[in-house]
Amino acid sequence: AGMRVAVVGAGVSGLTATKCCLEEGLEPTCFEQSRDIGGLWRYTEHIEAGRPSLYPSVISNTSKEMSAFSDFPYPEDFPVFLHNTQLLEYLRRYVERFGLRQHIKFGTTVVSVRKRPDFATSGQWDVVTEVDGKQTSHVFDAVMVCSGNLSEPSLPLHCFPGIERFQGQYFHSRQYKHPDVFQGKRVLVVGMGNSGVDIAVEASRVAAKVTVCTSRGAWVLSRVFDHGYPWDMVFNTRLMSLIRNSLPASLSWGLTNYRVNQWFKHENYGLQPEKRYFLPVLNDDLPSYILTGRITIKPSVKEFKDNSVVFHNCPEEEPIDIIVFCTGYDVSFPFLEEAIIKVENKHASLYKYVFPTHLQRPTLAVLGLIKPLGAIMPVIEMQARWVTRVFKGRRANVSSPVYQNAVQTGHILFGLSFDEVLKTDCLVYMDNLASFIGAKPSVLGLLCRDPRLALTIFFGPCTPYQYRLGGPGHWEGARQAILTQWDRTLKPTRTRVPAGSSSLFPSFLTVVGFLLLLAALIFGF
């Protein structure tokens, strides 16, 4: 019999994990506690315990070409940034296309995952599941934890003096569904992540007043970037990554600072970040809503009173009726023994953000516990491709001296708190994992054989199809998908084309391209 793998959860991570298992000839069983696939992306009006919660207006922050699974492009007529219903539809098509449904057990909760007594030699796990109150025990050769980290709200009320006196209503952003709750109210949003800004913008359309308070500020990017192209297709290219990672940190920071302030000067809007970190907030409306007085930005909360709030460095009280705490989520795996993933001070020791470092056998992996600057779906898929090959014992790279040394010296602490999330470029990380399985594209190698493709890969957006050009899981359609990526991006918006209009994508790239590539070669890759 083949190697049996338990996959926990049937959201983005669980689906691609199941598909990668099948691709490698493993036998996956995917356990999903709800009655359907989709995880975070399946909207439900009521909030279910242990499941992420979505508000109906959520739209993806990353464009469809950058967010696709690497061998399954989005339909060309789908919009460039996707409403949650369209993303769910894409996941349904993925399940259909790769025959995943038969491997998913719905309505099944994973209660516990424990090492078997002979784990040191077998690497096996005892997995207990529950259906309608009845528990069953299984033995699996490996486990992929795909349950996400957006279902345990973090609400540190002790950090907010006077909250117990506050007479109004308050709730965590997880509870938010519709803006009508804010009708005519004075609203305070605490925290400036993507949800906080989204909710503030929605609230400001119906509320009397909206204030957002933030201790650290944030860069704000619009989905609509240079010349109207999607932000991530301009930002996440191999050329940009090479520049960002070759420059000294201060210079790289200065460049980014200049770049993001081109849209609007963050300092003038009260948004300039305190620290030198770059995990931006994506929102198309915030600056104009600040400019029109709908939203005001304030420093962090000093204390709450009966019907008001006092901010640090601001003497006057601000009257408020309702507070939304957009304070993020705690990482929790209730079915795992605490010893398996040690989370201390919001840090977990995971090799490459995936494998718990102190297990004698690399037969348990955590997927998607990462916040890349870019699309998470292809990153999770790459993790799954690597993990399934490690499980099979091919090119494992976990038995490597580097891993063992990292384990001994503790050089793999993974920051789980917001300002210590993955510092590396998601492109560097993807390349790193791809090199473990032999799927990293070689721009230099392609330059001789297929110069057009090489230039597109280097100067164009780093779309996931690049990781299917060769190696295991090679996909015949990868080259074509890369060369037509701009066609699929522009198809849904170029719906009225005047006579004599220009070609689809700026072709100056190919002209300038060759010269720049030569320069890059002189710099050295």
CSV table of C-alpha atoms in Angstrom, one decimal, residues 15-379:
chain,number,residue,atom,x,y,z
A,15,LEU,CA,-6.9,21.2,-1.4
A,16,THR,CA,-3.5,21.8,-2.8
A,17,ALA,CA,-1.9,19.5,-0.3
A,18,THR,CA,-4.4,16.7,-1.3
A,19,LYS,CA,-3.6,17.3,-5.0
A,20,CYS,CA,0.2,17.3,-4.4
A,21,CYS,CA,-0.1,14.0,-2.5
A,22,LEU,CA,-1.9,12.4,-5.4
A,23,GLU,CA,0.7,13.8,-7.8
A,24,GLU,CA,3.4,12.0,-5.8
A,25,GLY,CA,1.5,8.8,-5.6
A,26,LEU,CA,0.7,9.2,-1.9
A,27,GLU,CA,-2.7,8.3,-0.4
A,28,PRO,CA,-4.3,11.4,1.1
A,29,THR,CA,-7.4,11.6,3.3
A,30,CYS,CA,-8.5,15.2,3.8
A,31,PHE,CA,-10.6,15.8,7.0
A,32,GLU,CA,-12.9,18.8,6.8
A,33,GLN,CA,-15.1,19.7,9.9
A,34,SER,CA,-17.7,21.7,7.9
A,35,ARG,CA,-19.9,20.4,5.1
A,36,ASP,CA,-18.1,22.0,2.2
A,37,ILE,CA,-14.7,23.1,0.8
A,38,GLY,CA,-13.2,26.6,0.7
A,39,GLY,CA,-12.2,27.3,4.3
A,40,LEU,CA,-11.7,31.1,4.7
A,41,TRP,CA,-13.1,31.7,1.2
A,42,ARG,CA,-16.5,30.2,1.8
A,43,TYR,CA,-18.8,32.9,3.2
A,44,THR,CA,-21.4,32.0,5.8
A,45,GLU,CA,-23.8,34.5,7.4
A,46,HIS,CA,-23.4,32.9,10.8
A,47,ILE,CA,-20.1,32.5,12.6
A,48,GLU,CA,-19.0,28.9,13.1
A,49,ALA,CA,-16.6,28.0,16.0
A,50,GLY,CA,-13.2,27.0,14.8
A,51,ARG,CA,-13.8,28.3,11.3
A,52,PRO,CA,-12.6,31.5,9.8
A,53,SER,CA,-15.2,34.2,9.3
A,54,LEU,CA,-15.5,36.4,6.1
A,55,TYR,CA,-17.5,39.5,5.5
A,56,PRO,CA,-19.5,39.5,2.2
A,57,SER,CA,-17.6,42.3,0.6
A,58,VAL,CA,-14.1,40.7,0.8
A,59,ILE,CA,-12.1,41.0,-2.4
A,60,SER,CA,-8.7,39.3,-2.9
A,61,ASN,CA,-5.6,41.6,-2.4
A,62,THR,CA,-3.6,39.8,-5.0
A,63,SER,CA,-4.3,39.6,-8.7
A,64,LYS,CA,-5.6,36.4,-10.4
A,65,GLU,CA,-2.4,35.7,-12.4
A,66,MET,CA,-0.2,35.9,-9.3
A,67,SER,CA,-2.7,34.0,-7.1
A,68,ALA,CA,-3.3,31.0,-9.3
A,69,PHE,CA,-2.2,27.5,-8.6
A,70,SER,CA,0.8,26.9,-10.9
A,71,ASP,CA,-0.8,24.4,-13.3
A,72,PHE,CA,-4.4,25.9,-13.2
A,73,PRO,CA,-4.7,29.5,-14.5
A,74,TYR,CA,-7.9,31.4,-13.7
A,75,PRO,CA,-10.5,31.7,-16.4
A,76,GLU,CA,-9.7,34.7,-18.6
A,77,ASP,CA,-13.1,36.3,-18.1
A,78,PHE,CA,-12.7,36.4,-14.3
A,79,PRO,CA,-11.9,39.9,-13.0
A,80,VAL,CA,-8.3,40.7,-12.1
A,81,PHE,CA,-9.0,41.0,-8.3
A,82,LEU,CA,-11.6,38.4,-7.2
A,83,HIS,CA,-14.6,38.7,-5.1
A,84,ASN,CA,-14.7,35.9,-2.5
A,85,THR,CA,-17.5,34.1,-4.4
A,86,GLN,CA,-15.3,33.9,-7.5
A,87,LEU,CA,-12.3,32.6,-5.6
A,88,LEU,CA,-14.5,29.9,-4.1
A,89,GLU,CA,-15.7,29.0,-7.6
A,90,TYR,CA,-12.1,28.7,-8.7
A,91,LEU,CA,-11.4,26.3,-5.8
A,92,ARG,CA,-14.5,24.3,-6.8
A,93,ARG,CA,-13.1,24.0,-10.4
A,94,TYR,CA,-9.7,23.0,-9.0
A,95,VAL,CA,-11.4,20.2,-7.0
A,96,GLU,CA,-13.3,19.1,-10.0
A,97,ARG,CA,-10.3,19.2,-12.4
A,98,PHE,CA,-8.0,17.1,-10.2
A,99,GLY,CA,-10.6,14.8,-8.8
A,100,LEU,CA,-10.1,15.8,-5.2
A,101,ARG,CA,-13.6,15.5,-3.8
A,102,GLN,CA,-13.5,11.7,-3.3
A,103,HIS,CA,-10.5,12.1,-1.0
A,104,ILE,CA,-12.3,14.6,1.4
A,105,LYS,CA,-14.3,13.5,4.4
A,106,PHE,CA,-16.8,16.2,5.3
A,107,GLY,CA,-18.3,16.8,8.7
A,108,THR,CA,-15.3,15.2,10.2
A,109,THR,CA,-13.4,17.0,13.0
A,110,VAL,CA,-9.8,16.1,13.8
A,111,VAL,CA,-9.7,15.8,17.6
A,112,SER,CA,-6.1,14.8,18.2
A,113,VAL,CA,-2.9,14.0,16.4
A,114,ARG,CA,-0.4,12.1,18.5
A,115,LYS,CA,2.9,10.3,17.8
A,116,ARG,CA,2.7,6.6,17.8
A,117,PRO,CA,4.8,4.8,20.5
A,118,ASP,CA,7.3,3.6,17.8
A,119,PHE,CA,7.4,7.1,16.2
A,120,ALA,CA,11.2,7.3,16.3
A,121,THR,CA,11.4,4.4,13.9
A,122,SER,CA,8.1,4.5,12.0
A,123,GLY,CA,7.4,8.2,12.0
A,124,GLN,CA,3.7,7.3,12.2
A,125,TRP,CA,0.8,9.2,13.9
A,126,ASP,CA,-2.4,8.2,15.7
A,127,VAL,CA,-5.2,10.5,14.4
A,128,VAL,CA,-8.5,10.6,16.2
A,129,THR,CA,-11.5,12.0,14.3
A,130,GLU,CA,-15.1,12.7,15.2
A,131,VAL,CA,-18.3,12.5,13.2
A,132,ASP,CA,-21.6,13.3,14.8
A,133,GLY,CA,-20.2,12.7,18.3
A,134,LYS,CA,-18.7,9.3,17.4
A,135,GLN,CA,-14.9,9.1,17.5
A,136,THR,CA,-12.6,6.9,15.3
A,137,SER,CA,-8.9,6.3,15.5
A,138,HIS,CA,-6.7,6.0,12.4
A,139,VAL,CA,-3.0,5.4,11.8
A,140,PHE,CA,-1.2,7.7,9.3
A,141,ASP,CA,2.3,7.7,7.9
A,142,ALA,CA,2.3,11.5,7.7
A,143,VAL,CA,0.2,14.6,8.6
A,144,MET,CA,-0.3,17.9,6.8
A,145,VAL,CA,-1.7,20.6,9.0
A,146,CYS,CA,-3.8,22.8,6.8
A,147,SER,CA,-6.2,24.3,9.3
A,148,GLY,CA,-5.1,27.9,8.9
A,149,ASN,CA,-4.6,30.5,11.6
A,150,LEU,CA,-7.5,32.8,11.3
A,151,SER,CA,-10.1,31.3,13.6
A,152,GLU,CA,-8.8,32.1,17.1
A,153,PRO,CA,-9.4,35.9,17.5
A,154,SER,CA,-6.7,37.7,19.6
A,155,LEU,CA,-8.5,40.2,21.8
A,156,PRO,CA,-6.0,41.4,24.5
A,157,LEU,CA,-8.5,43.6,26.5
A,158,HIS,CA,-6.0,43.9,29.3
A,159,CYS,CA,-4.0,46.2,27.0
A,160,PHE,CA,-6.8,48.7,26.9
A,161,PRO,CA,-7.3,50.4,30.3
A,162,GLY,CA,-10.9,51.4,31.1
A,163,ILE,CA,-12.5,49.0,28.6
A,164,GLU,CA,-14.6,47.6,31.4
A,165,ARG,CA,-16.1,51.0,32.0
A,166,PHE,CA,-17.0,51.6,28.3
A,167,GLN,CA,-20.8,51.7,27.9
A,168,GLY,CA,-21.0,51.2,24.2
A,169,GLN,CA,-20.7,48.1,22.1
A,170,TYR,CA,-17.4,46.4,21.1
A,171,PHE,CA,-16.4,43.3,19.1
A,172,HIS,CA,-13.5,41.7,17.3
A,173,SER,CA,-13.4,42.0,13.5
A,174,ARG,CA,-14.1,38.3,13.2
A,175,GLN,CA,-17.7,39.1,14.2
A,176,TYR,CA,-18.1,41.7,11.4
A,177,LYS,CA,-20.5,41.0,8.5
A,178,HIS,CA,-22.4,44.1,7.4
A,179,PRO,CA,-21.9,47.8,7.8
A,180,ASP,CA,-25.5,48.6,8.9
A,181,VAL,CA,-24.4,48.0,12.5
A,182,PHE,CA,-22.6,51.4,12.2
A,183,GLN,CA,-25.5,53.4,10.9
A,184,GLY,CA,-25.2,57.0,12.4
A,185,LYS,CA,-22.7,55.9,15.0
A,186,ARG,CA,-19.3,57.2,16.0
A,187,VAL,CA,-17.0,54.3,15.3
A,188,LEU,CA,-13.5,53.5,16.5
A,189,VAL,CA,-11.4,50.9,14.6
A,190,VAL,CA,-8.5,49.6,16.6
A,191,GLY,CA,-5.6,48.3,14.4
A,192,MET,CA,-4.6,48.9,10.9
A,193,GLY,CA,-4.3,45.6,9.1
A,194,ASN,CA,-6.3,44.8,5.9
A,195,SER,CA,-9.5,44.0,7.8
A,196,GLY,CA,-9.2,47.2,9.9
A,197,VAL,CA,-8.9,49.5,6.9
A,198,ASP,CA,-11.6,47.6,4.9
A,199,ILE,CA,-14.1,47.8,7.8
A,200,ALA,CA,-13.3,51.5,8.4
A,201,VAL,CA,-13.9,52.3,4.8
A,202,GLU,CA,-17.2,50.4,4.7
A,203,ALA,CA,-18.3,51.9,8.1
A,204,SER,CA,-17.5,55.5,6.9
A,205,ARG,CA,-20.2,55.2,4.2
A,206,VAL,CA,-23.0,55.0,6.9
A,207,ALA,CA,-21.4,56.1,10.2
A,208,ALA,CA,-21.5,59.6,11.7
A,209,LYS,CA,-17.7,59.5,12.2
A,210,VAL,CA,-14.9,56.9,11.8
A,211,THR,CA,-11.6,57.0,13.6
A,212,VAL,CA,-8.8,54.4,13.1
A,213,CYS,CA,-6.1,54.2,15.8
A,214,THR,CA,-2.7,52.6,15.1
A,215,SER,CA,0.5,52.5,17.2
A,216,ARG,CA,2.7,51.7,14.2
A,217,GLY,CA,1.1,53.1,11.1
A,218,ALA,CA,1.3,51.3,7.8
A,219,TRP,CA,2.2,51.7,4.1
A,220,VAL,CA,-1.0,51.7,2.0
A,221,LEU,CA,-0.9,50.4,-1.5
A,222,SER,CA,-3.6,50.5,-4.1
A,223,ARG,CA,-4.5,47.4,-6.1
A,224,VAL,CA,-4.3,49.8,-9.1
A,225,PHE,CA,-0.6,50.4,-9.6
A,226,ASP,CA,1.6,52.1,-12.2
A,227,HIS,CA,-0.3,52.8,-15.4
A,228,GLY,CA,-3.3,51.0,-13.9
A,229,TYR,CA,-1.6,47.6,-13.8
A,230,PRO,CA,-2.2,45.3,-10.8
A,231,TRP,CA,0.2,46.2,-7.9
A,232,ASP,CA,1.7,42.7,-7.5
A,233,MET,CA,2.4,42.2,-11.2
A,234,VAL,CA,4.5,45.3,-11.1
A,235,PHE,CA,6.0,44.8,-7.7
A,236,ASN,CA,6.8,41.1,-7.7
A,237,THR,CA,9.2,40.6,-10.6
A,238,ARG,CA,12.6,38.9,-10.6
A,239,LEU,CA,14.3,42.2,-11.5
A,240,MET,CA,12.6,44.1,-8.6
A,241,SER,CA,13.5,41.3,-6.2
A,242,LEU,CA,17.1,41.3,-7.4
A,243,ILE,CA,17.4,45.0,-6.9
A,244,ARG,CA,15.6,44.9,-3.5
A,245,ASN,CA,17.8,42.0,-2.2
A,246,SER,CA,21.1,43.3,-3.7
A,247,LEU,CA,21.0,46.7,-2.2
A,248,PRO,CA,22.1,47.5,1.4
A,249,ALA,CA,19.1,47.4,3.7
A,250,SER,CA,18.9,51.1,4.3
A,251,LEU,CA,19.0,51.8,0.6
A,252,SER,CA,16.4,49.2,-0.2
A,253,TRP,CA,14.2,50.7,2.6
A,254,GLY,CA,14.7,54.2,1.1
A,255,LEU,CA,13.7,53.0,-2.3
A,256,THR,CA,10.6,51.4,-1.0
A,257,ASN,CA,9.8,54.4,1.0
A,258,TYR,CA,10.1,56.6,-2.0
A,259,ARG,CA,8.0,54.2,-4.1
A,260,VAL,CA,5.0,53.9,-1.8
A,261,ASN,CA,5.0,57.6,-1.1
A,262,GLN,CA,4.5,58.4,-4.8
A,263,TRP,CA,0.8,57.7,-4.5
A,264,PHE,CA,0.4,60.0,-1.5
A,265,LYS,CA,2.8,61.2,1.2
A,266,HIS,CA,2.0,58.9,4.2
A,267,GLU,CA,3.3,61.4,6.7
A,268,ASN,CA,0.7,64.0,5.7
A,269,TYR,CA,-2.1,61.4,6.3
A,270,GLY,CA,-0.9,60.2,9.7
A,271,LEU,CA,0.1,56.8,8.3
A,272,GLN,CA,3.9,56.8,8.1
A,273,PRO,CA,5.1,53.5,9.7
A,274,GLU,CA,7.1,53.7,12.9
A,275,LYS,CA,9.4,50.8,12.2
A,276,ARG,CA,11.4,49.8,9.1
A,277,TYR,CA,9.2,46.9,8.1
A,278,PHE,CA,7.3,46.6,4.9
A,279,LEU,CA,4.0,44.6,5.1
A,280,PRO,CA,1.6,47.0,3.4
A,281,VAL,CA,-2.1,47.3,3.7
A,282,LEU,CA,-4.0,47.0,0.4
A,283,ASN,CA,-6.8,49.5,0.0
A,284,ASP,CA,-8.0,51.6,-2.9
A,285,ASP,CA,-10.1,54.1,-0.9
A,286,LEU,CA,-8.3,55.0,2.3
A,287,PRO,CA,-6.3,58.1,1.3
A,288,SER,CA,-9.3,59.7,-0.5
A,289,TYR,CA,-11.5,58.9,2.6
A,290,ILE,CA,-9.0,60.6,4.8
A,291,LEU,CA,-8.8,63.6,2.4
A,292,THR,CA,-12.6,64.0,2.5
A,293,GLY,CA,-12.8,63.8,6.3
A,294,ARG,CA,-14.7,60.5,6.4
A,295,ILE,CA,-11.9,58.7,8.3
A,296,THR,CA,-9.4,60.2,10.8
A,297,ILE,CA,-6.2,58.4,11.8
A,298,LYS,CA,-5.1,58.6,15.5
A,299,PRO,CA,-2.3,57.2,17.6
A,300,SER,CA,-2.9,54.2,19.9
A,301,VAL,CA,-5.4,54.1,22.8
A,302,LYS,CA,-4.3,55.5,26.1
A,303,GLU,CA,-7.6,54.7,27.9
A,304,PHE,CA,-11.4,54.2,27.5
A,305,LYS,CA,-14.0,56.1,29.4
A,306,ASP,CA,-17.8,55.6,29.7
A,307,ASN,CA,-18.6,57.0,26.3
A,308,SER,CA,-15.2,58.1,24.9
A,309,VAL,CA,-11.6,57.3,24.3
A,310,VAL,CA,-8.3,59.1,25.0
A,311,PHE,CA,-5.4,58.6,22.6
A,312,HIS,CA,-1.7,58.9,23.4
A,313,ASN,CA,-0.3,62.4,22.9
A,314,CYS,CA,-3.8,63.8,22.4
A,315,PRO,CA,-5.3,65.7,25.4
A,316,GLU,CA,-8.9,65.8,24.4
A,317,GLU,CA,-11.4,62.9,24.7
A,318,GLU,CA,-13.1,61.6,21.6
A,319,PRO,CA,-16.7,60.5,22.0
A,320,ILE,CA,-17.5,57.0,20.5
A,321,ASP,CA,-20.4,54.6,20.4
A,322,ILE,CA,-18.9,51.4,19.0
A,323,ILE,CA,-15.4,49.8,18.9
A,324,VAL,CA,-14.1,47.2,16.4
A,325,PHE,CA,-11.0,45.5,17.5
A,326,CYS,CA,-9.0,44.5,14.4
A,327,THR,CA,-6.3,43.0,16.6
A,328,GLY,CA,-5.6,39.8,14.5
A,329,TYR,CA,-5.5,36.2,15.5
A,330,ASP,CA,-3.7,33.8,17.7
A,331,VAL,CA,-2.0,30.7,16.2
A,332,SER,CA,-3.6,27.6,17.6
A,333,PHE,CA,-3.7,23.9,16.8
A,334,PRO,CA,-6.0,22.5,19.4
A,335,PHE,CA,-5.6,18.9,18.1
A,336,LEU,CA,-1.8,18.9,18.4
A,337,GLU,CA,0.2,18.3,21.6
A,338,GLU,CA,1.8,21.5,22.6
A,339,ALA,CA,5.2,19.9,22.4
A,340,ILE,CA,4.9,19.3,18.7
A,341,ILE,CA,4.9,23.0,17.7
A,342,LYS,CA,6.4,25.0,20.5
A,343,VAL,CA,5.0,28.5,20.4
A,344,GLU,CA,6.9,30.7,22.8
A,345,ASN,CA,6.5,34.5,22.8
A,346,LYS,CA,4.6,34.2,19.6
A,347,HIS,CA,7.5,32.3,18.0
A,348,ALA,CA,7.4,28.7,16.7
A,349,SER,CA,10.4,26.8,15.6
A,350,LEU,CA,9.6,25.6,12.1
A,351,TYR,CA,12.2,24.8,9.5
A,352,LYS,CA,11.4,26.9,6.4
A,353,TYR,CA,8.2,27.8,8.2
A,354,VAL,CA,6.9,24.2,7.6
A,355,PHE,CA,8.6,21.4,9.6
A,356,PRO,CA,8.7,21.4,13.4
A,357,THR,CA,12.4,21.2,14.1
A,358,HIS,CA,12.6,18.8,17.0
A,359,LEU,CA,10.7,15.8,15.6
A,360,GLN,CA,12.9,12.8,15.0
A,361,ARG,CA,11.1,12.2,11.7
A,362,PRO,CA,9.9,14.9,9.3
A,363,THR,CA,6.4,13.4,8.9
A,364,LEU,CA,4.4,16.3,10.1
A,365,ALA,CA,4.2,19.6,8.2
A,366,VAL,CA,2.3,22.9,8.8
A,367,LEU,CA,1.2,24.7,5.6
A,368,GLY,CA,0.3,28.3,5.1
A,369,LEU,CA,1.6,29.7,8.4
A,370,ILE,CA,3.1,32.6,6.6
A,371,LYS,CA,2.4,36.1,5.5
A,372,PRO,CA,4.2,36.8,2.3
A,373,LEU,CA,4.3,40.1,0.6
A,374,GLY,CA,2.2,38.7,-2.3
A,375,ALA,CA,-0.2,35.9,-3.0
A,376,ILE,CA,-0.3,33.1,-0.5
A,377,MET,CA,-1.9,30.4,-2.7
A,378,PRO,CA,1.2,29.6,-4.9
A,379,VAL,CA,3.4,29.8,-1.8
